[in-house]
Amino acid sequence: MRRYFLSAPRFLILIVFLSTLCGNLLALNEQLMPLSVQVARGDTLYSLSKNLFSGEKVSPQQVMLAYQRINPTAFKRRNINGLYAGVRLMSPTLSEALRLAPREAMSEVRRQNELYSIVTSEASEEVLALMDRNVALDSRIAELELLIRAKDGENAALSRRLTSLSTRLDETDKEVSLLKLQIASLDLQLKTANEIKVVDEDTSLSAVPKLNAENSISPQSQSAQSETGLLAILILGVVVVSLLSFLWLRRRGNDHNSEPTHNRASSAGGRESDKRASLSPNIEPELQTPSGEISQEDEKPASETQFENQEVMYGIEDPDSELNSNDEASEDEIATKLELAYAYSKMGDMESVRKILGEVVGVANASQRVEAENLMKGLLEPDDGRDKEE
């Protein structure tokens, strides 16, 4: 029950809303689509006009004249008072009724009423002819009004068409503007690409002489590298010759200051001189006397001045001023042999290194023997590694 009382007001509101909507639709339909009225006997134009637009600010006289303009053949002698019975009248719209002002409509109705009273009382031929002409004019006016309606419809259609064309024209203008922007962008890109192409061509053309110059310089650089390698080999040979010269000069000093060790030094010097002779043909071998002693007058080589200059160049002092005893001379000789062994190891002459180390181990002191043994181990380890690889 409670639910019914709650839904009843809503239902009533819905009914009122629908009725209002239907009324508005009917009124709109009456305005848009003209209605027709069947004239019965006893009906007057005034009675049909006063209730057509109820509630609107339009007078019955305006509606009467609108009926007359739309339906000119329904009136006798083109007078609002001569309405035929049984005809169907097309109802005018509100805009058609408002075409005449209320004062003008009142004046026209009064004129037609006076004219109808004169016609009915006297019925003169002139008045009848005038009324016939008015009827013809009214018919023409009605035709023109129909033509105006048609033209208005055509004008409305043309106006809509013009609006559509204007819209399309605006869209076309926008598309043309976008195309112009795209064309300008493409032109700019093409110009940039051409500039880049020209720069690349210039760069490639400038790179060709550089490549030719590099190709022309490369043989010179190769020859320079080969000359550098030869110079390095020459310097290494000079160093080896200097070491051998230093050893030879020191041995001479030892032989001059110590007679007891002469035989051992001469034998070692003989072996070393053989090695020096095999390494450098420019170094002359030792010259010994028939008795086995070294003669200072006979041992003056032609290159002694050269060796003395090399001693000054490499900072080698005179061995006569350094060796004061036989023990010190022996230790210096062994140290020199060790240096010579290191030099042969750098040159890759392992056989000479082994011979020199064999001589050093027999006569060296404890520290020099350890150094010689370490060098011998270092030489033996690569040989063992090569044997394992084979």
GROMACS .gro file of C-alpha atoms in nm:
model
  390
    1MET     CA    1   0.000   0.000   0.000
    2ARG     CA    2   0.276   0.233   0.093
    3ARG     CA    3   0.450   0.149  -0.230
    4TYR     CA    4   0.133   0.240  -0.425
    5PHE     CA    5   0.108   0.582  -0.256
    6LEU     CA    6   0.472   0.648  -0.333
    7SER     CA    7   0.441   0.554  -0.701
    8ALA     CA    8   0.106   0.733  -0.766
    9PRO     CA    9   0.252   1.089  -0.761
   10ARG     CA   10   0.525   0.981  -0.999
   11PHE     CA   11   0.266   0.834  -1.232
   12LEU     CA   12   0.061   1.154  -1.226
   13ILE     CA   13   0.369   1.365  -1.296
   14LEU     CA   14   0.452   1.139  -1.589
   15ILE     CA   15   0.097   1.176  -1.728
   16VAL     CA   16   0.112   1.556  -1.701
   17PHE     CA   17   0.449   1.563  -1.872
   18LEU     CA   18   0.330   1.341  -2.157
   19SER     CA   19   0.013   1.547  -2.207
   20THR     CA   20   0.215   1.868  -2.220
   21LEU     CA   21   0.453   1.711  -2.467
   22CYS     CA   22   0.167   1.593  -2.688
   23GLY     CA   23   0.010   1.938  -2.681
   24ASN     CA   24   0.334   2.099  -2.784
   25LEU     CA   25   0.378   1.847  -3.062
   26LEU     CA   26   0.025   1.909  -3.188
   27ALA     CA   27   0.078   2.283  -3.180
   28LEU     CA   28   0.404   2.243  -3.365
   29ASN     CA   29   0.235   2.019  -3.619
   30GLU     CA   30  -0.038   2.274  -3.670
   31GLN     CA   31   0.224   2.541  -3.729
   32LEU     CA   32   0.433   2.332  -3.965
   33MET     CA   33   0.160   2.147  -4.156
   34PRO     CA   34  -0.147   2.346  -4.263
   35LEU     CA   35  -0.485   2.200  -4.154
   36SER     CA   36  -0.808   2.210  -4.348
   37VAL     CA   37  -1.157   2.304  -4.222
   38GLN     CA   38  -1.487   2.187  -4.366
   39VAL     CA   39  -1.737   2.477  -4.393
   40ALA     CA   40  -2.086   2.380  -4.281
   41ARG     CA   41  -2.405   2.567  -4.354
   42GLY     CA   42  -2.444   2.857  -4.117
   43ASP     CA   43  -2.068   2.890  -4.048
   44THR     CA   44  -1.917   3.231  -4.085
   45LEU     CA   45  -1.556   3.321  -4.148
   46TYR     CA   46  -1.542   3.502  -3.817
   47SER     CA   47  -1.655   3.194  -3.621
   48LEU     CA   48  -1.386   2.982  -3.790
   49SER     CA   49  -1.111   3.240  -3.733
   50LYS     CA   50  -1.157   3.336  -3.369
   51ASN     CA   51  -1.066   2.993  -3.226
   52LEU     CA   52  -0.788   2.897  -3.468
   53PHE     CA   53  -0.499   3.055  -3.267
   54SER     CA   54  -0.632   3.068  -2.916
   55GLY     CA   55  -0.393   3.227  -2.671
   56GLU     CA   56  -0.183   3.390  -2.943
   57LYS     CA   57  -0.154   3.764  -2.997
   58VAL     CA   58  -0.340   3.761  -3.325
   59SER     CA   59  -0.683   3.911  -3.401
   60PRO     CA   60  -0.971   3.730  -3.579
   61GLN     CA   61  -0.959   3.989  -3.858
   62GLN     CA   62  -0.596   3.892  -3.936
   63VAL     CA   63  -0.698   3.525  -3.951
   64MET     CA   64  -0.999   3.604  -4.173
   65LEU     CA   65  -0.788   3.786  -4.427
   66ALA     CA   66  -0.533   3.503  -4.416
   67TYR     CA   67  -0.812   3.255  -4.497
   68GLN     CA   68  -0.917   3.475  -4.786
   69ARG     CA   69  -0.562   3.499  -4.929
   70ILE     CA   70  -0.507   3.122  -4.915
   71ASN     CA   71  -0.854   3.018  -5.039
   72PRO     CA   72  -0.963   3.286  -5.290
   73THR     CA   73  -1.209   3.056  -5.473
   74ALA     CA   74  -1.408   2.981  -5.158
   75PHE     CA   75  -1.553   3.331  -5.143
   76LYS     CA   76  -1.822   3.479  -5.364
   77ARG     CA   77  -1.697   3.785  -5.547
   78ARG     CA   78  -1.382   3.784  -5.338
   79ASN     CA   79  -1.552   3.908  -5.024
   80ILE     CA   80  -1.516   3.767  -4.676
   81ASN     CA   81  -1.892   3.778  -4.637
   82GLY     CA   82  -1.954   3.557  -4.944
   83LEU     CA   83  -1.816   3.228  -4.804
   84TYR     CA   84  -1.959   2.923  -4.982
   85ALA     CA   85  -2.099   2.640  -4.774
   86GLY     CA   86  -1.956   2.289  -4.813
   87VAL     CA   87  -1.609   2.397  -4.924
   88ARG     CA   88  -1.285   2.295  -4.749
   89LEU     CA   89  -1.064   2.580  -4.638
   90MET     CA   90  -0.686   2.547  -4.590
   91SER     CA   91  -0.600   2.687  -4.248
   92PRO     CA   92  -0.329   2.954  -4.248
   93THR     CA   93  -0.020   2.938  -4.030
   94LEU     CA   94   0.060   3.185  -3.757
   95SER     CA   95   0.322   3.359  -3.969
   96GLU     CA   96   0.073   3.403  -4.251
   97ALA     CA   97  -0.183   3.547  -4.010
   98LEU     CA   98   0.074   3.793  -3.876
   99ARG     CA   99   0.161   3.918  -4.224
  100LEU     CA  100  -0.088   4.206  -4.184
  101ALA     CA  101  -0.084   4.430  -3.883
  102PRO     CA  102  -0.399   4.427  -3.664
  103ARG     CA  103  -0.493   4.781  -3.763
  104GLU     CA  104  -0.455   4.710  -4.135
  105ALA     CA  105  -0.660   4.391  -4.101
  106MET     CA  106  -0.938   4.580  -3.920
  107SER     CA  107  -0.947   4.845  -4.193
  108GLU     CA  108  -0.964   4.584  -4.470
  109VAL     CA  109  -1.247   4.392  -4.302
  110ARG     CA  110  -1.443   4.714  -4.257
  111ARG     CA  111  -1.393   4.803  -4.623
  112GLN     CA  112  -1.514   4.464  -4.745
  113ASN     CA  113  -1.819   4.478  -4.518
  114GLU     CA  114  -1.918   4.818  -4.659
  115LEU     CA  115  -1.860   4.697  -5.013
  116TYR     CA  116  -2.074   4.387  -4.957
  117SER     CA  117  -2.361   4.597  -4.824
  118ILE     CA  118  -2.351   4.821  -5.131
  119VAL     CA  119  -2.347   4.521  -5.366
  120THR     CA  120  -2.641   4.356  -5.201
  121SER     CA  121  -2.850   4.675  -5.198
  122GLU     CA  122  -2.786   4.815  -5.543
  123ALA     CA  123  -2.604   4.534  -5.732
  124SER     CA  124  -2.480   4.769  -5.997
  125GLU     CA  125  -2.293   4.631  -6.297
  126GLU     CA  126  -1.987   4.842  -6.232
  127VAL     CA  127  -1.955   4.715  -5.882
  128LEU     CA  128  -1.995   4.358  -6.001
  129ALA     CA  129  -1.723   4.406  -6.263
  130LEU     CA  130  -1.497   4.560  -6.003
  131MET     CA  131  -1.557   4.270  -5.771
  132ASP     CA  132  -1.480   4.023  -6.050
  133ARG     CA  133  -1.151   4.197  -6.117
  134ASN     CA  134  -1.074   4.184  -5.748
  135VAL     CA  135  -1.143   3.812  -5.750
  136ALA     CA  136  -0.902   3.765  -6.039
  137LEU     CA  137  -0.641   3.971  -5.863
  138ASP     CA  138  -0.691   3.776  -5.545
  139SER     CA  139  -0.644   3.452  -5.736
  140ARG     CA  140  -0.323   3.586  -5.885
  141ILE     CA  141  -0.209   3.695  -5.544
  142ALA     CA  142  -0.280   3.347  -5.410
  143GLU     CA  143  -0.075   3.192  -5.691
  144LEU     CA  144   0.208   3.431  -5.623
  145GLU     CA  145   0.196   3.346  -5.254
  146LEU     CA  146   0.222   2.977  -5.339
  147LEU     CA  147   0.513   3.056  -5.567
  148ILE     CA  148   0.673   3.258  -5.289
  149ARG     CA  149   0.637   2.961  -5.056
  150ALA     CA  150   0.808   2.737  -5.310
  151LYS     CA  151   1.082   2.992  -5.365
  152ASP     CA  152   1.130   3.024  -4.992
  153GLY     CA  153   1.181   2.649  -4.972
  154GLU     CA  154   1.425   2.661  -5.260
  155ASN     CA  155   1.605   2.954  -5.100
  156ALA     CA  156   1.633   2.762  -4.774
  157ALA     CA  157   1.774   2.461  -4.961
  158LEU     CA  158   2.016   2.685  -5.150
  159SER     CA  159   2.117   2.852  -4.825
  160ARG     CA  160   2.193   2.515  -4.669
  161ARG     CA  161   2.382   2.414  -4.982
  162LEU     CA  162   2.578   2.738  -4.972
  163THR     CA  163   2.665   2.681  -4.606
  164SER     CA  164   2.784   2.329  -4.687
  165LEU     CA  165   2.994   2.456  -4.978
  166SER     CA  166   3.142   2.730  -4.761
  167THR     CA  167   3.238   2.470  -4.501
  168ARG     CA  168   3.396   2.250  -4.766
  169LEU     CA  169   3.578   2.550  -4.911
  170ASP     CA  170   3.722   2.632  -4.569
  171GLU     CA  171   3.835   2.272  -4.528
  172THR     CA  172   3.991   2.281  -4.875
  173ASP     CA  173   4.175   2.602  -4.787
  174LYS     CA  174   4.312   2.436  -4.474
  175GLU     CA  175   4.424   2.133  -4.676
  176VAL     CA  176   4.591   2.360  -4.932
  177SER     CA  177   4.772   2.543  -4.650
  178LEU     CA  178   4.893   2.212  -4.506
  179LEU     CA  179   5.009   2.099  -4.850
  180LYS     CA  180   5.200   2.425  -4.895
  181LEU     CA  181   5.370   2.373  -4.559
  182GLN     CA  182   5.460   2.016  -4.654
  183ILE     CA  183   5.597   2.131  -4.990
  184ALA     CA  184   5.806   2.398  -4.816
  185SER     CA  185   5.936   2.138  -4.570
  186LEU     CA  186   6.024   1.899  -4.853
  187ASP     CA  187   6.201   2.178  -5.041
  188LEU     CA  188   6.404   2.258  -4.731
  189GLN     CA  189   6.494   1.892  -4.682
  190LEU     CA  190   6.594   1.861  -5.048
  191LYS     CA  191   6.810   2.171  -5.024
  192THR     CA  192   6.977   2.040  -4.708
  193ALA     CA  193   7.038   1.701  -4.871
  194ASN     CA  194   7.197   1.868  -5.174
  195GLU     CA  195   7.424   2.075  -4.950
  196ILE     CA  196   7.527   1.765  -4.754
  197LYS     CA  197   7.594   1.583  -5.083
  198VAL     CA  198   7.816   1.868  -5.205
  199VAL     CA  199   8.007   1.870  -4.874
  200ASP     CA  200   8.053   1.492  -4.891
  201GLU     CA  201   8.182   1.516  -5.247
  202ASP     CA  202   8.428   1.790  -5.147
  203THR     CA  203   8.541   1.579  -4.851
  204SER     CA  204   8.590   1.272  -5.069
  205LEU     CA  205   8.782   1.475  -5.327
  206SER     CA  206   9.007   1.621  -5.056
  207ALA     CA  207   9.058   1.274  -4.907
  208VAL     CA  208   9.191   1.134  -5.239
  209PRO     CA  209   9.512   1.349  -5.237
  210LYS     CA  210   9.563   1.258  -4.871
  211LEU     CA  211   9.540   0.887  -4.956
  212ASN     CA  212   9.781   0.935  -5.245
  213ALA     CA  213  10.017   1.122  -5.014
  214GLU     CA  214   9.994   0.846  -4.756
  215ASN     CA  215  10.055   0.584  -5.024
  216SER     CA  216  10.357   0.779  -5.145
  217ILE     CA  217  10.486   0.824  -4.790
  218SER     CA  218  10.440   0.459  -4.691
  219PRO     CA  219  10.744   0.329  -4.889
  220GLN     CA  220  10.953   0.605  -4.734
  221SER     CA  221  10.829   0.508  -4.388
  222GLN     CA  222  10.905   0.143  -4.460
  223SER     CA  223  11.256   0.232  -4.570
  224ALA     CA  224  11.292   0.449  -4.259
  225GLN     CA  225  11.179   0.159  -4.041
  226SER     CA  226  11.427  -0.074  -4.209
  227GLU     CA  227  11.703   0.184  -4.156
  228THR     CA  228  11.598   0.215  -3.791
  229GLY     CA  229  11.621  -0.164  -3.749
  230LEU     CA  230  11.968  -0.168  -3.902
  231LEU     CA  231  12.072   0.119  -3.678
  232ALA     CA  232  11.950  -0.070  -3.371
  233ILE     CA  233  12.147  -0.379  -3.476
  234LEU     CA  234  12.453  -0.161  -3.533
  235ILE     CA  235  12.418  -0.002  -3.188
  236LEU     CA  236  12.385  -0.346  -3.029
  237GLY     CA  237  12.700  -0.459  -3.210
  238VAL     CA  238  12.885  -0.151  -3.087
  239VAL     CA  239  12.778  -0.228  -2.728
  240VAL     CA  240  12.898  -0.588  -2.757
  241VAL     CA  241  13.228  -0.476  -2.909
  242SER     CA  242  13.269  -0.223  -2.627
  243LEU     CA  243  13.212  -0.492  -2.364
  244LEU     CA  244  13.461  -0.721  -2.531
  245SER     CA  245  13.712  -0.437  -2.553
  246PHE     CA  246  13.662  -0.359  -2.186
  247LEU     CA  247  13.720  -0.725  -2.099
  248TRP     CA  248  14.032  -0.739  -2.311
  249LEU     CA  249  14.180  -0.423  -2.159
  250ARG     CA  250  14.106  -0.542  -1.807
  251ARG     CA  251  14.272  -0.875  -1.876
  252ARG     CA  252  14.580  -0.694  -2.002
  253GLY     CA  253  14.595  -0.500  -1.680
  254ASN     CA  254  14.561  -0.818  -1.475
  255ASP     CA  255  14.839  -0.989  -1.670
  256HIS     CA  256  15.068  -0.691  -1.623
  257ASN     CA  257  15.014  -0.662  -1.246
  258SER     CA  258  14.990  -1.032  -1.148
  259GLU     CA  259  15.235  -1.291  -1.288
  260PRO     CA  260  15.100  -1.594  -1.091
  261THR     CA  261  14.763  -1.568  -1.251
  262HIS     CA  262  14.908  -1.509  -1.595
  263ASN     CA  263  14.863  -1.856  -1.731
  264ARG     CA  264  14.497  -1.885  -1.620
  265ALA     CA  265  14.411  -1.541  -1.753
  266SER     CA  266  14.590  -1.607  -2.081
  267SER     CA  267  14.401  -1.932  -2.131
  268ALA     CA  268  14.068  -1.765  -2.053
  269GLY     CA  269  14.163  -1.469  -2.266
  270GLY     CA  270  14.250  -1.705  -2.550
  271ARG     CA  271  13.904  -1.860  -2.544
  272GLU     CA  272  13.736  -1.525  -2.515
  273SER     CA  273  13.949  -1.384  -2.795
  274ASP     CA  274  13.835  -1.674  -3.012
  275LYS     CA  275  13.474  -1.581  -2.938
  276ARG     CA  276  13.544  -1.216  -3.006
  277ALA     CA  277  13.709  -1.309  -3.331
  278SER     CA  278  13.398  -1.505  -3.434
  279LEU     CA  279  13.163  -1.218  -3.336
  280SER     CA  280  13.362  -0.921  -3.470
  281PRO     CA  281  13.629  -0.960  -3.733
  282ASN     CA  282  13.756  -0.610  -3.664
  283ILE     CA  283  13.896  -0.711  -3.320
  284GLU     CA  284  14.246  -0.857  -3.352
  285PRO     CA  285  14.335  -1.170  -3.152
  286GLU     CA  286  14.596  -1.176  -2.882
  287LEU     CA  287  14.960  -1.198  -2.980
  288GLN     CA  288  15.164  -1.418  -2.752
  289THR     CA  289  15.543  -1.461  -2.732
  290PRO     CA  290  15.704  -1.800  -2.786
  291SER     CA  291  15.768  -1.830  -2.412
  292GLY     CA  292  15.393  -1.778  -2.333
  293GLU     CA  293  15.436  -1.429  -2.188
  294ILE     CA  294  15.261  -1.125  -2.321
  295SER     CA  295  15.488  -0.856  -2.457
  296GLN     CA  296  15.349  -0.511  -2.414
  297GLU     CA  297  15.543  -0.378  -2.713
  298ASP     CA  298  15.401  -0.651  -2.943
  299GLU     CA  299  15.046  -0.626  -2.801
  300LYS     CA  300  14.996  -0.266  -2.908
  301PRO     CA  301  14.700  -0.308  -3.151
  302ALA     CA  302  14.615  -0.058  -3.417
  303SER     CA  303  14.270  -0.001  -3.261
  304GLU     CA  304  14.398   0.071  -2.905
  305THR     CA  305  14.329   0.440  -2.952
  306GLN     CA  306  13.973   0.355  -3.056
  307PHE     CA  307  13.921   0.143  -2.742
  308GLU     CA  308  14.056   0.420  -2.522
  309ASN     CA  309  13.808   0.662  -2.680
  310GLN     CA  310  13.527   0.416  -2.614
  311GLU     CA  311  13.638   0.391  -2.252
  312VAL     CA  312  13.608   0.767  -2.218
  313MET     CA  313  13.268   0.762  -2.398
  314TYR     CA  314  13.111   0.499  -2.171
  315GLY     CA  315  13.270   0.626  -1.855
  316ILE     CA  316  13.518   0.330  -1.815
  317GLU     CA  317  13.812   0.413  -1.594
  318ASP     CA  318  14.165   0.290  -1.636
  319PRO     CA  319  14.194  -0.060  -1.486
  320ASP     CA  320  14.558   0.003  -1.377
  321SER     CA  321  14.439   0.260  -1.125
  322GLU     CA  322  14.159   0.032  -0.987
  323LEU     CA  323  14.326  -0.310  -0.946
  324ASN     CA  324  14.551  -0.310  -0.643
  325SER     CA  325  14.565  -0.682  -0.566
  326ASN     CA  326  14.538  -1.016  -0.740
  327ASP     CA  327  14.211  -1.109  -0.563
  328GLU     CA  328  14.039  -0.792  -0.669
  329ALA     CA  329  14.153  -0.847  -1.028
  330SER     CA  330  14.018  -1.202  -1.027
  331GLU     CA  331  13.680  -1.090  -0.891
  332ASP     CA  332  13.657  -0.813  -1.150
  333GLU     CA  333  13.742  -1.059  -1.425
  334ILE     CA  334  13.471  -1.299  -1.310
  335ALA     CA  335  13.219  -1.012  -1.288
  336THR     CA  336  13.316  -0.909  -1.640
  337LYS     CA  337  13.264  -1.264  -1.762
  338LEU     CA  338  12.922  -1.268  -1.600
  339GLU     CA  339  12.836  -0.943  -1.777
  340LEU     CA  340  12.961  -1.094  -2.101
  341ALA     CA  341  12.745  -1.401  -2.039
  342TYR     CA  342  12.441  -1.175  -1.988
  343ALA     CA  343  12.526  -0.998  -2.315
  344TYR     CA  344  12.551  -1.330  -2.502
  345SER     CA  345  12.217  -1.437  -2.352
  346LYS     CA  346  12.056  -1.118  -2.481
  347MET     CA  347  12.203  -1.192  -2.827
  348GLY     CA  348  12.075  -1.552  -2.815
  349ASP     CA  349  12.422  -1.719  -2.825
  350MET     CA  350  12.348  -1.980  -2.559
  351GLU     CA  351  12.651  -2.198  -2.638
  352SER     CA  352  12.893  -1.915  -2.558
  353VAL     CA  353  12.697  -1.838  -2.241
  354ARG     CA  354  12.733  -2.198  -2.122
  355LYS     CA  355  13.109  -2.197  -2.185
  356ILE     CA  356  13.162  -1.871  -1.997
  357LEU     CA  357  12.946  -1.985  -1.704
  358GLY     CA  358  13.140  -2.313  -1.689
  359GLU     CA  359  13.463  -2.116  -1.653
  360VAL     CA  360  13.313  -1.881  -1.394
  361VAL     CA  361  13.172  -2.154  -1.168
  362GLY     CA  362  13.518  -2.310  -1.120
  363VAL     CA  363  13.701  -1.993  -1.005
  364ALA     CA  364  13.425  -1.760  -0.870
  365ASN     CA  365  13.351  -1.683  -0.507
  366ALA     CA  366  13.027  -1.786  -0.335
  367SER     CA  367  12.810  -1.492  -0.443
  368GLN     CA  368  12.936  -1.499  -0.801
  369ARG     CA  369  12.886  -1.877  -0.815
  370VAL     CA  370  12.524  -1.836  -0.702
  371GLU     CA  371  12.469  -1.569  -0.966
  372ALA     CA  372  12.622  -1.795  -1.234
  373GLU     CA  373  12.410  -2.091  -1.124
  374ASN     CA  374  12.092  -1.877  -1.134
  375LEU     CA  375  12.178  -1.764  -1.485
  376MET     CA  376  12.243  -2.126  -1.585
  377LYS     CA  377  11.903  -2.231  -1.442
  378GLY     CA  378  11.734  -1.950  -1.632
  379LEU     CA  379  11.894  -2.080  -1.952
  380LEU     CA  380  11.802  -2.441  -1.881
  381GLU     CA  381  11.435  -2.370  -1.806
  382PRO     CA  382  11.352  -2.242  -2.162
  383ASP     CA  383  11.534  -2.546  -2.306
  384ASP     CA  384  11.325  -2.781  -2.089
  385GLY     CA  385  11.008  -2.599  -2.197
  386ARG     CA  386  11.102  -2.638  -2.564
  387ASP     CA  387  11.176  -3.007  -2.515
  388LYS     CA  388  10.836  -3.060  -2.353
  389GLU     CA  389  10.662  -2.879  -2.638
  390GLU     CA  390  10.843  -3.095  -2.895
   0.00000   0.00000   0.00000
